[in-house]
Short mmCIF file of C-alpha atoms in Angstrom, two decimals:
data_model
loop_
_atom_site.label_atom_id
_atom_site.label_comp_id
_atom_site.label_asym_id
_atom_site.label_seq_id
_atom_site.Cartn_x
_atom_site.Cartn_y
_atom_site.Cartn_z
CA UNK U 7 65.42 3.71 -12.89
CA UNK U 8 64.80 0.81 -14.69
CA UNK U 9 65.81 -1.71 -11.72
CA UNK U 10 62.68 -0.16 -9.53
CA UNK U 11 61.09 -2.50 -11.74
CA UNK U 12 62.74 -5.73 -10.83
CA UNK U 13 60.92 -8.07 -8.71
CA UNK U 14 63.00 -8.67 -5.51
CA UNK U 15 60.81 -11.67 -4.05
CA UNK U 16 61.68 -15.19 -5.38
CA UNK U 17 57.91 -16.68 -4.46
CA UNK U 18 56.60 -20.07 -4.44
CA UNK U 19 55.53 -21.47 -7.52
CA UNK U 20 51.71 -22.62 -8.08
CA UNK U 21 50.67 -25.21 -9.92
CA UNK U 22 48.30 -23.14 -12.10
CA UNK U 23 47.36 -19.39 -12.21
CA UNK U 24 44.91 -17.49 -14.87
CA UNK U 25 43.67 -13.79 -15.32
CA UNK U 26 41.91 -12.28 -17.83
CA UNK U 27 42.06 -8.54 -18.49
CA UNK U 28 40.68 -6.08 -21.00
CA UNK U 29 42.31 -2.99 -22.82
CA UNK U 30 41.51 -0.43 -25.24
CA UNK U 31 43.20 1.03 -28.54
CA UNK U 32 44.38 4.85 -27.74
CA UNK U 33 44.86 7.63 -30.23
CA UNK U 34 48.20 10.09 -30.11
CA UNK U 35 47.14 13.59 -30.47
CA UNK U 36 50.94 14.49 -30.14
CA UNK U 37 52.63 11.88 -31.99
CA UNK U 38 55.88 10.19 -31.23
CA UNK U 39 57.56 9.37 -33.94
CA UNK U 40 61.30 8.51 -33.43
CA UNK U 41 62.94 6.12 -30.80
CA UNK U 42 65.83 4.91 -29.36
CA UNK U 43 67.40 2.34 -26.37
CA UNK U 44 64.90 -0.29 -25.57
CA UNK U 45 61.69 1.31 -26.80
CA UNK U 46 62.11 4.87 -25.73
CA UNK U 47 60.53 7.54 -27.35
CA UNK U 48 62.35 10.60 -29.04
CA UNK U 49 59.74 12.93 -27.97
CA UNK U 50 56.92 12.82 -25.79
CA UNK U 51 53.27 12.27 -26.81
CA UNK U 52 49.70 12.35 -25.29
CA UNK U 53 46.85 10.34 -26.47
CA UNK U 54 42.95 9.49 -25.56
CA UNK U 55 42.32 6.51 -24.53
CA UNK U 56 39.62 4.69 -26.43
CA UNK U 57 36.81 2.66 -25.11
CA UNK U 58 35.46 0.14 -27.71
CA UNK U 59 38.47 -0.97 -29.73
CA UNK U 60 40.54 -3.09 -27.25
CA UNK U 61 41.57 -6.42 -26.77
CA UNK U 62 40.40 -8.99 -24.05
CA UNK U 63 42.99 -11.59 -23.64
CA UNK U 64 42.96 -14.38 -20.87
CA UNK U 65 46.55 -15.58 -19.77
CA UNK U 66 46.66 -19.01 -18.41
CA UNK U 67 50.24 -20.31 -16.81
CA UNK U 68 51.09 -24.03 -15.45
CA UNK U 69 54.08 -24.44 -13.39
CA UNK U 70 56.68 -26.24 -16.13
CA UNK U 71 60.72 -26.98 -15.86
CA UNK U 72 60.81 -24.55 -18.66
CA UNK U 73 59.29 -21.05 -20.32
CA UNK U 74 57.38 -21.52 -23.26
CA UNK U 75 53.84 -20.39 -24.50
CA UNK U 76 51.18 -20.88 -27.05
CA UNK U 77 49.01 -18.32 -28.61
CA UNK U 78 45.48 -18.03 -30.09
CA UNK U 79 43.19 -15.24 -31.03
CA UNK U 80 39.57 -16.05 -32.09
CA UNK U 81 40.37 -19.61 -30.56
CA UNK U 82 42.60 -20.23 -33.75
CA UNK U 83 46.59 -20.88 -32.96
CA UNK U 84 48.55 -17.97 -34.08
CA UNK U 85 52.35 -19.16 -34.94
CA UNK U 86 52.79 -15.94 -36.39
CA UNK U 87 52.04 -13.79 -33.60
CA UNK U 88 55.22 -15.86 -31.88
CA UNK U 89 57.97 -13.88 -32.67
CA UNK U 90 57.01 -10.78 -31.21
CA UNK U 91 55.76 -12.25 -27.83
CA UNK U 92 59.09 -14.19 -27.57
CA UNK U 93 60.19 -10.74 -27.67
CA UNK U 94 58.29 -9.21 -25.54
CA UNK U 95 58.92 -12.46 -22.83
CA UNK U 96 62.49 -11.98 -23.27
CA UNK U 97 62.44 -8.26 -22.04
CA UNK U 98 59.95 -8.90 -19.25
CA UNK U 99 62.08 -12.18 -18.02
CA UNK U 100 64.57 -9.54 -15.84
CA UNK U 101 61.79 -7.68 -13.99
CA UNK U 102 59.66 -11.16 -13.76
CA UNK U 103 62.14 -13.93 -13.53
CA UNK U 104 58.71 -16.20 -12.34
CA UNK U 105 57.40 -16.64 -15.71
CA UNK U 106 60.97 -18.84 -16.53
CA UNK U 107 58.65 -21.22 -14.62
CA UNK U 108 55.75 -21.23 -16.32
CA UNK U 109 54.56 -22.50 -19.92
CA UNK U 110 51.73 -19.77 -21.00
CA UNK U 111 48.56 -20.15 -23.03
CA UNK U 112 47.60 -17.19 -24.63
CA UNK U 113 43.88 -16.27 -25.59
CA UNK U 114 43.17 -12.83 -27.16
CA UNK U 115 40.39 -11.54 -29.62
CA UNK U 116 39.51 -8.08 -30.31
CA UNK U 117 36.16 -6.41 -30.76
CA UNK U 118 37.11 -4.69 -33.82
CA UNK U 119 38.00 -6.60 -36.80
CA UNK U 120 41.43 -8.09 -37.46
CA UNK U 121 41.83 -6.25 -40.69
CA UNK U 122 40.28 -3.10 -40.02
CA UNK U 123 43.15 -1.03 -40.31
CA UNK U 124 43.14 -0.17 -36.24
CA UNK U 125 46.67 -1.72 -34.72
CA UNK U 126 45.81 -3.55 -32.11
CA UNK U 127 49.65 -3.96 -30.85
CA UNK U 128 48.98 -1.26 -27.94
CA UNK U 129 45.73 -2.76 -26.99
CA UNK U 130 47.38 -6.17 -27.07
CA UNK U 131 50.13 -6.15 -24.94
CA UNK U 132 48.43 -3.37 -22.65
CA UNK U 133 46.40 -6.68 -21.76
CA UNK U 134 48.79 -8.82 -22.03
CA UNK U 135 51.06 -6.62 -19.64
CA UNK U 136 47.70 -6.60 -17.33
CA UNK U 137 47.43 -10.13 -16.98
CA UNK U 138 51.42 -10.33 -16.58
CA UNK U 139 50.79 -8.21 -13.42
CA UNK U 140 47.65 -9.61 -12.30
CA UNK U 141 49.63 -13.38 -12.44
CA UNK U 142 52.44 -11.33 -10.20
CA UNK U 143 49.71 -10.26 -7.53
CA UNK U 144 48.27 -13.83 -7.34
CA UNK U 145 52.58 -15.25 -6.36
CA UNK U 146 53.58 -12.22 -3.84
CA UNK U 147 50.32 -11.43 -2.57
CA UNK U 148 51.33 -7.07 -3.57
CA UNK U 149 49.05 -4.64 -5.24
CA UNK U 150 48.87 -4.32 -8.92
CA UNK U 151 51.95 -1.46 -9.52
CA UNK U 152 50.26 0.10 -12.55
CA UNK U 153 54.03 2.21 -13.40
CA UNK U 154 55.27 -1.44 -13.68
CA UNK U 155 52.39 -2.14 -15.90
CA UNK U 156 52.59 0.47 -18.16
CA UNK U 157 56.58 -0.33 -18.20
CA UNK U 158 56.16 -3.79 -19.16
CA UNK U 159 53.30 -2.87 -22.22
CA UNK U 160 55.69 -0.36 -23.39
CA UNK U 161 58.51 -3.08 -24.06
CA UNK U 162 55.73 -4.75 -25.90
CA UNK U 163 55.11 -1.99 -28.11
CA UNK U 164 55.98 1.81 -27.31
CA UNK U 165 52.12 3.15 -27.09
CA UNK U 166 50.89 0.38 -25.34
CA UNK U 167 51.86 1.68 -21.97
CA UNK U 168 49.48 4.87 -23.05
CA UNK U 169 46.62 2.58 -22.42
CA UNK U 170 46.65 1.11 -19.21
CA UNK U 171 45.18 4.02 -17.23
CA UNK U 172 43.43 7.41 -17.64
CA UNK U 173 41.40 8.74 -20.34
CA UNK U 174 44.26 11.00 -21.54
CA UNK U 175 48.26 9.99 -20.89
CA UNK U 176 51.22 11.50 -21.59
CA UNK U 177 54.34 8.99 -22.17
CA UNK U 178 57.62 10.63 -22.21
CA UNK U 179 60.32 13.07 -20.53
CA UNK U 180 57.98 16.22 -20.46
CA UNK U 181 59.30 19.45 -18.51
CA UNK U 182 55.58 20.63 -17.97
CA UNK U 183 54.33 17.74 -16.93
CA UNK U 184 54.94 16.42 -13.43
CA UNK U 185 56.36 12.68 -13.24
CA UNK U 186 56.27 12.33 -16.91
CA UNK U 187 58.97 9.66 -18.16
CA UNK U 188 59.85 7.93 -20.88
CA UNK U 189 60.17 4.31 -18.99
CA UNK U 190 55.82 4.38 -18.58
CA UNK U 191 52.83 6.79 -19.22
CA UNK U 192 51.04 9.33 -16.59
CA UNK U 193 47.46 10.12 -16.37
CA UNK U 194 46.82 13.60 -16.96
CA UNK U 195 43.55 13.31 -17.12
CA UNK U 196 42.45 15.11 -13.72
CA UNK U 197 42.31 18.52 -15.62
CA UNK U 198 39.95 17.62 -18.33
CA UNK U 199 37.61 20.36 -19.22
CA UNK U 200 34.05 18.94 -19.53
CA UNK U 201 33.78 19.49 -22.78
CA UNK U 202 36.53 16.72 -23.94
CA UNK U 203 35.17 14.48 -21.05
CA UNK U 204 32.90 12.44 -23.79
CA UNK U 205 34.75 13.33 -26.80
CA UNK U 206 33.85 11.11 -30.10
CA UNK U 207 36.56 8.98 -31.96
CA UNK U 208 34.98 7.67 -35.28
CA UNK U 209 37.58 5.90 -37.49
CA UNK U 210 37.26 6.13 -40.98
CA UNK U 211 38.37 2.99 -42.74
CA UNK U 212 40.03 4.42 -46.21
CA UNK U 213 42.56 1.29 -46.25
CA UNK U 214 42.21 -1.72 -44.31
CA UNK U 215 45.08 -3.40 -46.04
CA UNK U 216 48.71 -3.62 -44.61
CA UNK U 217 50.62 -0.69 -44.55
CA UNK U 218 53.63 -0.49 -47.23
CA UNK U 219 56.09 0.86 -44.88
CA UNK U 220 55.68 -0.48 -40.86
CA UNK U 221 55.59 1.68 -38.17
CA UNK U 222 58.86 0.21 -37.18
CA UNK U 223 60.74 1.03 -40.04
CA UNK U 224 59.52 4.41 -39.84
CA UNK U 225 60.40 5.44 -36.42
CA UNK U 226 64.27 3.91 -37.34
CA UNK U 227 64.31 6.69 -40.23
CA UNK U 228 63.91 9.76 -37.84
CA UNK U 229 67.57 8.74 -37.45
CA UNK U 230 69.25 11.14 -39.10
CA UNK U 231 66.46 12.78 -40.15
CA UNK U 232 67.13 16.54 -42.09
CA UNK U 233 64.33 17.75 -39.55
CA UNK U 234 64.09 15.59 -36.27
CA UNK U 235 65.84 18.03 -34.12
CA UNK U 236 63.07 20.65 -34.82
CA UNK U 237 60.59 17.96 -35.11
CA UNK U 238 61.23 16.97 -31.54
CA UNK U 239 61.58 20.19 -30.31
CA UNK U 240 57.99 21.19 -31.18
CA UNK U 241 56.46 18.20 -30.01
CA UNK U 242 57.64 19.41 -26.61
CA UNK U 243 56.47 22.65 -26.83
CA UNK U 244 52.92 21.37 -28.62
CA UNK U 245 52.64 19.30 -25.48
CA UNK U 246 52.49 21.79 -23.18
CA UNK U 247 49.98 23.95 -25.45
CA UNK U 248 47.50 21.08 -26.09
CA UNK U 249 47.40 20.41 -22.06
CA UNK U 250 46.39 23.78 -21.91
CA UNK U 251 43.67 23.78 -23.96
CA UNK U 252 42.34 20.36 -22.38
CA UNK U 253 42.34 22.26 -19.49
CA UNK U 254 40.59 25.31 -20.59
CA UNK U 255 38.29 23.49 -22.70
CA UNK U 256 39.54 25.64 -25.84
CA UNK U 257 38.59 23.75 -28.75
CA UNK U 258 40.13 25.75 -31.21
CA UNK U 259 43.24 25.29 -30.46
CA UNK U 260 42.81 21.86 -29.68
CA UNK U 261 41.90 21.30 -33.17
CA UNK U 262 44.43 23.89 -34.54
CA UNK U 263 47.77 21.29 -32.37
CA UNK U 264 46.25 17.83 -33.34
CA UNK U 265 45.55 18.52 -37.24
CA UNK U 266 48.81 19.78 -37.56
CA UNK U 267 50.47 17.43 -35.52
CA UNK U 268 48.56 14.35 -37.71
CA UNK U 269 50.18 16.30 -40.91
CA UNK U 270 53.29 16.73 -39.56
CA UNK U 271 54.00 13.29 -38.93
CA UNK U 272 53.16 12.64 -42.75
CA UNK U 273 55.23 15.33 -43.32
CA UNK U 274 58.33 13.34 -41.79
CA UNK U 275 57.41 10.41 -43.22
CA UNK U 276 57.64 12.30 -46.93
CA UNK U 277 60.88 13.67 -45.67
CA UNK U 278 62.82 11.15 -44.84
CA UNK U 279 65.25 8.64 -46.57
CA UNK U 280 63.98 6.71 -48.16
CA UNK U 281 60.74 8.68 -48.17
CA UNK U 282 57.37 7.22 -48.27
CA UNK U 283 53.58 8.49 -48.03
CA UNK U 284 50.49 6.30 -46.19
CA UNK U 285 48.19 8.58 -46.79
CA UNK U 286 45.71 7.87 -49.87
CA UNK U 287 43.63 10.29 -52.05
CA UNK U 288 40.89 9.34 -50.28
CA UNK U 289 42.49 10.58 -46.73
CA UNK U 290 42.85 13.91 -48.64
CA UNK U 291 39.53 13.63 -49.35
CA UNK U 292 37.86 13.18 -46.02
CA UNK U 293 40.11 15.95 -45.11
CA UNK U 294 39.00 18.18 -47.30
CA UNK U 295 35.28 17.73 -46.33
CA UNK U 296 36.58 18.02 -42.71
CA UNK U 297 37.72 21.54 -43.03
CA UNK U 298 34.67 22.52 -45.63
CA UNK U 299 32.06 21.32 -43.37
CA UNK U 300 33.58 22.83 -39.91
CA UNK U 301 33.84 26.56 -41.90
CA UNK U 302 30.54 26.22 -42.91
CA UNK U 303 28.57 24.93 -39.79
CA UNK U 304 31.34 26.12 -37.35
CA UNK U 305 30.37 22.25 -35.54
CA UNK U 306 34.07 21.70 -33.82
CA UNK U 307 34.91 18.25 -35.66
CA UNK U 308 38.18 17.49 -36.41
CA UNK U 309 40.92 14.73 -37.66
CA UNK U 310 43.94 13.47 -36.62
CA UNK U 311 45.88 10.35 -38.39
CA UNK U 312 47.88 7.17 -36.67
CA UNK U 313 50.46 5.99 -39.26
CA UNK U 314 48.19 5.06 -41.91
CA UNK U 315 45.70 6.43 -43.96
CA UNK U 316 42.56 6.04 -42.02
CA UNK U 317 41.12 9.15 -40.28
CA UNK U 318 40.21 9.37 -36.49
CA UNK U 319 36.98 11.74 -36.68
CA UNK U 320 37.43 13.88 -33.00
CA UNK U 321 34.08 16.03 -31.73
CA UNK U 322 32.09 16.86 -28.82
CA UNK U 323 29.55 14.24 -27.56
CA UNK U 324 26.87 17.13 -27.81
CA UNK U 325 27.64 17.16 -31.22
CA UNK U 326 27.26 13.60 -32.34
CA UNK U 327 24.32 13.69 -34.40
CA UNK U 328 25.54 16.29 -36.32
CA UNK U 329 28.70 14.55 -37.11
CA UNK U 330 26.72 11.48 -37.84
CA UNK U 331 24.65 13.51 -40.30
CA UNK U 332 27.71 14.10 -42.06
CA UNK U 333 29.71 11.02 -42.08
CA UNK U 334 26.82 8.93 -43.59
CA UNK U 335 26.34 11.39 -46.28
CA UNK U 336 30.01 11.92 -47.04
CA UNK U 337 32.87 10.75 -45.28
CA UNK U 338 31.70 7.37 -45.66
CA UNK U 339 31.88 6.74 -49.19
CA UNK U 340 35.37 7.79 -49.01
CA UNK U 341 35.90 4.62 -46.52
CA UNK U 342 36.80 0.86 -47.81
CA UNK U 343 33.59 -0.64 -47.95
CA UNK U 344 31.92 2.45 -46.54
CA UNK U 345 33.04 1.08 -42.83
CA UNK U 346 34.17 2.78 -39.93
CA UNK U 347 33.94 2.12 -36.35
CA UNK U 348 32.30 4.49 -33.22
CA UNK U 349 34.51 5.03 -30.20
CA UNK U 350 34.57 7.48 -27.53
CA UNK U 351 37.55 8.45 -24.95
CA UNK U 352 37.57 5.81 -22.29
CA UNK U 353 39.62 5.00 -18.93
CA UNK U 354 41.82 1.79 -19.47
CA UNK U 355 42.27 -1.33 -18.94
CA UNK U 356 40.19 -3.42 -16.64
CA UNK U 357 39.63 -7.18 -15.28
CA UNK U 358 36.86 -9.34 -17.19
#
């Protein structure tokens, strides 16, 4: 399937082409954790799609005998971002061989802070991929494929193609879901009960620093995991229950899948070999006063985790002051600095 991908057109070279595109951060609520072949994912996963954290990134590309590129973020050059954009040009080359004409400059910043503890890898090559695309439009003259899109972010990094399009996208093989695949992500977002239509994502910032064990290394030890098999085999069947209750606009057991799909992704983390935790006593914290709060004021607020040990805060819109009540007088003296960052489900990735 992969070779739908391939550009068939050899067109004319310009001198000079630029676009400039815009995409947001996206939080699992199904995690995939495991992967295989060129940045496929063991299971399937669905996420919301964020609408403040994202990356803008401007791609500028002058016709050259040779590929090469050059990379900057906050207008600083950015050697060590070079190694995983080679990358990511050397899996693209097949399905663009154009851009072995071109010599790139890169310009990216983000509009949440470098260190914040939010990875901005699907953000950034979800606009990277964009402006890939848009640059491809400009030579053949074709509409924007947004499958190709999402196929190219996801060779960038595996969730970035869950944030090109939709406010809620499933990205994997998925029996119950219609098109699914595990070469892009699908918007699923057509169903979306009301009440998750301006859903609240405020990160909690227990750890800014950089994690002890990458996300990379981690996916590589569901290899031979004791418990991937089962692992996998309720993320399918977790999928097709937290659709459902998107649907239905059933709260409770949207809250009842994504907490325990956050801890069960710890929980593989703790089981594997070698093992290792990202959580901090302060994540166990927040949670804590997450479940004491929501028994005691029934408000519908919940948490789910990335792989790290900051908490995404999830809750009705309608409920937003309530939640705010609470974070500034708990939740945020459990967070580095007392910081955390206001987001809400968004739509994608757009032109600036």
């Amino acid at each position: 399937m992969e070779h739908q991908f391939i550009l068939q057109e050899q067109p004319e070279i310009k001198q000079q082409l630029s676009a400039s595109w815009q995409a947001p951060s996206n939080i699992a609520l199904v995690k995939y954790w495991g992967k295989h072949g060129m940045q496929l994912p063991a299971n399937p996963s669905i996420s919301f799609t964020l609408n403040n954290c994202k990356t803008i990134t401007t791609l500028t590309a002058t016709a050259s005998g040779s590929h090469a590129f050059s990379i900057f973020l906050d207008g600083v050059s950015k050697p060590s971002f070079e190694p995983k954009i080679k990358t990511y040009f050397n899996r693209i080359a097949i399905y663009c061989p154009w851009i072995k004409s071109y010599h790139f400059k890169l310009e990216t910043t983000n509009t949440f802070p470098h260190s914040s503890g939010i990875a901005s890898s699907a953000s950034s090559m979800a606009a990277l991929s964009s402006c890939i695309m848009d640059l491809e439009r400009q030579l053949t003259g074709k509409d924007v494929d947004i499958k190709k899109t999402s196929f190219l972010a996801r060779l960038g990094s595996g969730s970035a193609c869950r944030s090109l399009k939709g406010s809620v996208v499933v990205w994997g093989n998925h029996e119950q879901t219609p098109g699914s695949s595990d070469l892009y992500g699908v918007d699923v977002s057509s169903n979306l009960h009301p009440v998750f239509q301006n859903f609240q994502d405020t990160i909690l910032l227990v750890d800014k620093g950089e994690k002890t064990v990458s996300s990379t290394v981690g996916h590589e030890l569901m290899n031979g995991h004791a418990y991937a098999k089962a692992r996998f085999e309720q993320a399918h069947d977790n999928l097709t229950q937290l659709k459902k209750y998107l649907k239905d606009g059933d709260i409770e057991g949207f809250i009842k899948i994504t907490e325990s799909e956050a801890l069960t992704l710890h929980s593989m983390m703790m089981t594997s070999h070698p093992y290792f935790i990202l959580m901090k006593p302060n994540t166990l914290s927040i949670i804590e006063e997450i479940w004491k709060y929501r028994t005691s004021t029934k408000v519908p607020v919940c948490f789910t985790l990335d792989a790290g040990a900051n908490v995404h805060l999830l809750y009705p819109g309608s409920n937003k002051s309530d939640v705010e009540r609470l974070i500034k007088s708990k939740l945020a003296s459990y967070c580095q600095n007392e910081h955390y960052i206001c987001d809400h489900i968004g739509n994608g990735a757009s032109a600036v």
